[in-house]
């Protein structure tokens, strides 16, 4: 069945998209860390290390964690098409889209291409749109269900971001 094969392709692409996206974030952060630190608000600077190398290391650990999570989720939902996993796929789509939008908007705020901008536009947005198109074509969800999943995705995004930074910081400190 084409639907099952395409579902597995989308699930399999999930960790690959984040591996490439996170690699770009890592490379750009390390090349632009000084410029980024200039625009970080002082109240945020007060709770983070002052050395760029320490921030880069914490960010690196956070990105490793943020790359492992998609792999784990993909392994869990791989080859298992059911309503829950389709909803998880929609959440993946919305979280990826929110992440891309955050990188695009931060680039406008910073005034230069920020980490995640390039793959956000070239990889994350198209990947999200393909998932949404696939689900809309093959499954029936109401607008309300999409809205609830989109709002839930905001919480998942915020939780994932915070947890990634926390893991990065804890690994750095210990």
Tab-separated table of C-alpha atoms in Angstrom:
chain	number	residue	atom	x	y	z
A	1	UNK	CA	0.000	0.000	0.000
A	2	UNK	CA	1.419	3.380	-1.060
A	3	UNK	CA	0.067	5.072	2.042
A	4	UNK	CA	2.013	2.769	4.402
A	5	UNK	CA	5.199	3.047	2.350
A	6	UNK	CA	4.966	6.847	2.223
A	7	UNK	CA	4.160	6.959	5.949
A	8	UNK	CA	7.379	5.022	6.637
A	9	UNK	CA	9.351	7.344	4.350
A	10	UNK	CA	8.059	10.366	6.272
A	11	UNK	CA	8.825	8.728	9.618
A	12	UNK	CA	12.292	7.686	8.408
A	13	UNK	CA	13.047	11.199	7.181
A	14	UNK	CA	12.228	12.680	10.591
A	15	UNK	CA	15.587	11.888	12.281
A	16	UNK	CA	17.482	12.653	9.060
A	17	UNK	CA	15.864	16.104	8.743
A	18	UNK	CA	16.813	16.918	12.330
A	19	UNK	CA	20.333	15.522	11.945
A	20	UNK	CA	20.974	17.837	8.981
A	21	UNK	CA	19.157	20.777	10.584
A	22	UNK	CA	20.990	20.411	13.899
A	23	UNK	CA	24.348	20.058	12.112
A	24	UNK	CA	23.691	23.380	10.361
A	25	UNK	CA	22.741	24.974	13.685
A	26	UNK	CA	25.990	23.709	15.232
A	27	UNK	CA	28.162	25.002	12.390
A	28	UNK	CA	26.503	28.424	12.239
A	29	UNK	CA	26.430	28.876	16.010
A	30	UNK	CA	30.160	28.264	16.213
A	31	UNK	CA	30.871	30.755	13.435
A	32	UNK	CA	28.508	33.464	14.740
A	33	UNK	CA	28.581	33.014	18.515
A	34	UNK	CA	30.183	36.412	19.172
A	35	UNK	CA	27.558	38.252	17.102
A	36	UNK	CA	24.760	36.294	18.769
A	37	UNK	CA	26.051	37.048	22.284
A	38	UNK	CA	25.989	40.789	21.548
A	39	UNK	CA	22.194	40.738	21.114
A	40	UNK	CA	21.360	38.378	23.998
A	41	UNK	CA	19.414	40.315	26.654
A	42	UNK	CA	21.309	40.973	29.896
A	43	UNK	CA	18.780	39.064	32.028
A	44	UNK	CA	19.428	35.960	29.874
A	45	UNK	CA	23.206	36.522	30.003
A	46	UNK	CA	22.977	36.549	33.795
A	47	UNK	CA	21.922	32.895	33.883
A	48	UNK	CA	24.347	31.539	31.279
A	49	UNK	CA	28.107	31.105	31.151
A	50	UNK	CA	30.013	34.140	29.913
A	51	UNK	CA	32.549	32.228	27.813
A	52	UNK	CA	31.524	31.525	24.200
A	53	UNK	CA	33.244	28.109	24.332
A	54	UNK	CA	31.091	27.020	27.290
A	55	UNK	CA	27.907	28.129	25.528
A	56	UNK	CA	29.002	26.317	22.379
A	57	UNK	CA	29.639	23.132	24.368
A	58	UNK	CA	26.262	23.289	26.130
A	59	UNK	CA	24.576	23.955	22.790
A	60	UNK	CA	26.408	20.972	21.286
A	61	UNK	CA	25.154	18.637	24.010
A	62	UNK	CA	21.641	20.057	23.630
A	63	UNK	CA	21.776	19.412	19.880
A	64	UNK	CA	22.922	15.826	20.390
A	65	UNK	CA	19.915	15.279	22.654
A	66	UNK	CA	17.667	17.077	20.146
A	67	UNK	CA	18.937	14.717	17.435
A	68	UNK	CA	18.449	11.528	19.464
A	69	UNK	CA	14.801	12.316	20.327
A	70	UNK	CA	13.583	12.219	16.677
A	71	UNK	CA	15.401	8.917	16.202
A	72	UNK	CA	13.690	7.404	19.255
A	73	UNK	CA	10.255	8.714	18.208
A	74	UNK	CA	10.764	7.422	14.655
A	75	UNK	CA	11.689	3.977	15.954
A	76	UNK	CA	8.583	3.900	18.148
A	77	UNK	CA	6.104	4.857	15.411
A	78	UNK	CA	7.889	3.145	12.486
A	79	UNK	CA	5.679	0.779	10.480
A	80	UNK	CA	2.752	1.265	12.896
A	81	UNK	CA	-0.011	3.212	11.213
A	82	UNK	CA	-2.775	3.990	13.671
A	83	UNK	CA	-4.649	7.129	14.660
A	84	UNK	CA	-2.303	7.939	17.551
A	85	UNK	CA	0.808	7.655	15.371
A	86	UNK	CA	-0.777	9.755	12.622
A	87	UNK	CA	-1.464	12.407	15.272
A	88	UNK	CA	2.166	12.117	16.394
A	89	UNK	CA	3.206	12.626	12.761
A	90	UNK	CA	1.052	15.781	12.617
A	91	UNK	CA	2.675	17.033	15.830
A	92	UNK	CA	6.093	16.307	14.286
A	93	UNK	CA	5.048	18.389	11.307
A	94	UNK	CA	3.864	21.339	13.403
A	95	UNK	CA	6.878	21.240	15.755
A	96	UNK	CA	9.201	21.204	12.748
A	97	UNK	CA	7.307	24.124	11.220
A	98	UNK	CA	7.385	26.103	14.492
A	99	UNK	CA	11.107	25.414	14.783
A	100	UNK	CA	11.719	26.667	11.233
A	101	UNK	CA	9.655	29.802	11.851
A	102	UNK	CA	11.618	30.496	15.041
A	103	UNK	CA	14.907	30.362	13.104
A	104	UNK	CA	13.569	32.555	10.319
A	105	UNK	CA	12.228	35.164	12.732
A	106	UNK	CA	15.424	35.141	14.803
A	107	UNK	CA	17.363	35.849	11.610
A	108	UNK	CA	15.239	38.941	11.016
A	109	UNK	CA	15.674	40.061	14.634
A	110	UNK	CA	19.435	39.460	14.596
A	111	UNK	CA	19.929	40.961	11.144
A	112	UNK	CA	21.974	38.028	9.862
A	113	UNK	CA	21.463	34.388	8.967
A	114	UNK	CA	21.047	32.683	12.316
A	115	UNK	CA	21.696	29.005	13.083
A	116	UNK	CA	18.943	26.877	11.550
A	117	UNK	CA	17.764	29.454	9.004
A	118	UNK	CA	18.992	27.716	5.836
A	119	UNK	CA	17.723	24.231	6.611
A	120	UNK	CA	14.625	25.749	8.178
A	121	UNK	CA	13.647	27.139	4.791
A	122	UNK	CA	15.060	24.445	2.515
A	123	UNK	CA	14.313	21.334	4.554
A	124	UNK	CA	12.029	21.803	7.565
A	125	UNK	CA	9.212	23.787	5.949
A	126	UNK	CA	8.918	21.489	2.897
A	127	UNK	CA	9.078	18.397	5.133
A	128	UNK	CA	6.284	19.793	7.329
A	129	UNK	CA	4.133	20.663	4.332
A	130	UNK	CA	4.538	17.190	2.817
A	131	UNK	CA	3.424	15.586	6.096
A	132	UNK	CA	0.386	17.846	6.336
A	133	UNK	CA	-0.525	17.160	2.702
A	134	UNK	CA	-0.096	13.388	3.188
A	135	UNK	CA	-2.265	13.330	6.305
A	136	UNK	CA	-4.985	15.539	4.792
A	137	UNK	CA	-5.091	13.345	1.688
A	138	UNK	CA	-5.229	10.004	3.512
A	139	UNK	CA	-6.897	10.674	6.880
A	140	UNK	CA	-9.862	12.665	8.085
A	141	UNK	CA	-9.335	15.135	10.890
A	142	UNK	CA	-11.477	18.138	11.689
A	143	UNK	CA	-10.147	21.693	11.771
A	144	UNK	CA	-10.593	21.590	15.542
A	145	UNK	CA	-8.411	18.469	15.789
A	146	UNK	CA	-5.684	20.138	13.696
A	147	UNK	CA	-5.931	23.238	15.886
A	148	UNK	CA	-5.607	21.200	19.088
A	149	UNK	CA	-2.620	19.319	17.659
A	150	UNK	CA	-1.034	22.610	16.555
A	151	UNK	CA	-1.471	24.128	20.023
A	152	UNK	CA	-0.130	20.944	21.593
A	153	UNK	CA	2.843	21.230	19.265
A	154	UNK	CA	3.690	24.615	20.784
A	155	UNK	CA	3.908	22.921	24.184
A	156	UNK	CA	5.964	20.038	22.753
A	157	UNK	CA	8.312	22.539	21.083
A	158	UNK	CA	8.770	24.557	24.282
A	159	UNK	CA	9.261	21.407	26.352
A	160	UNK	CA	11.747	19.983	23.839
A	161	UNK	CA	13.711	23.225	23.712
A	162	UNK	CA	13.844	23.562	27.482
A	163	UNK	CA	14.674	19.913	28.040
A	164	UNK	CA	17.432	20.001	25.408
A	165	UNK	CA	19.060	23.013	27.058
A	166	UNK	CA	18.690	21.442	30.499
A	167	UNK	CA	20.336	18.215	29.319
A	168	UNK	CA	23.093	20.230	27.631
A	169	UNK	CA	23.710	22.211	30.793
A	170	UNK	CA	23.656	19.151	33.058
A	171	UNK	CA	26.074	17.234	30.852
A	172	UNK	CA	28.345	20.287	30.737
A	173	UNK	CA	28.310	20.731	34.517
A	174	UNK	CA	28.873	17.072	35.330
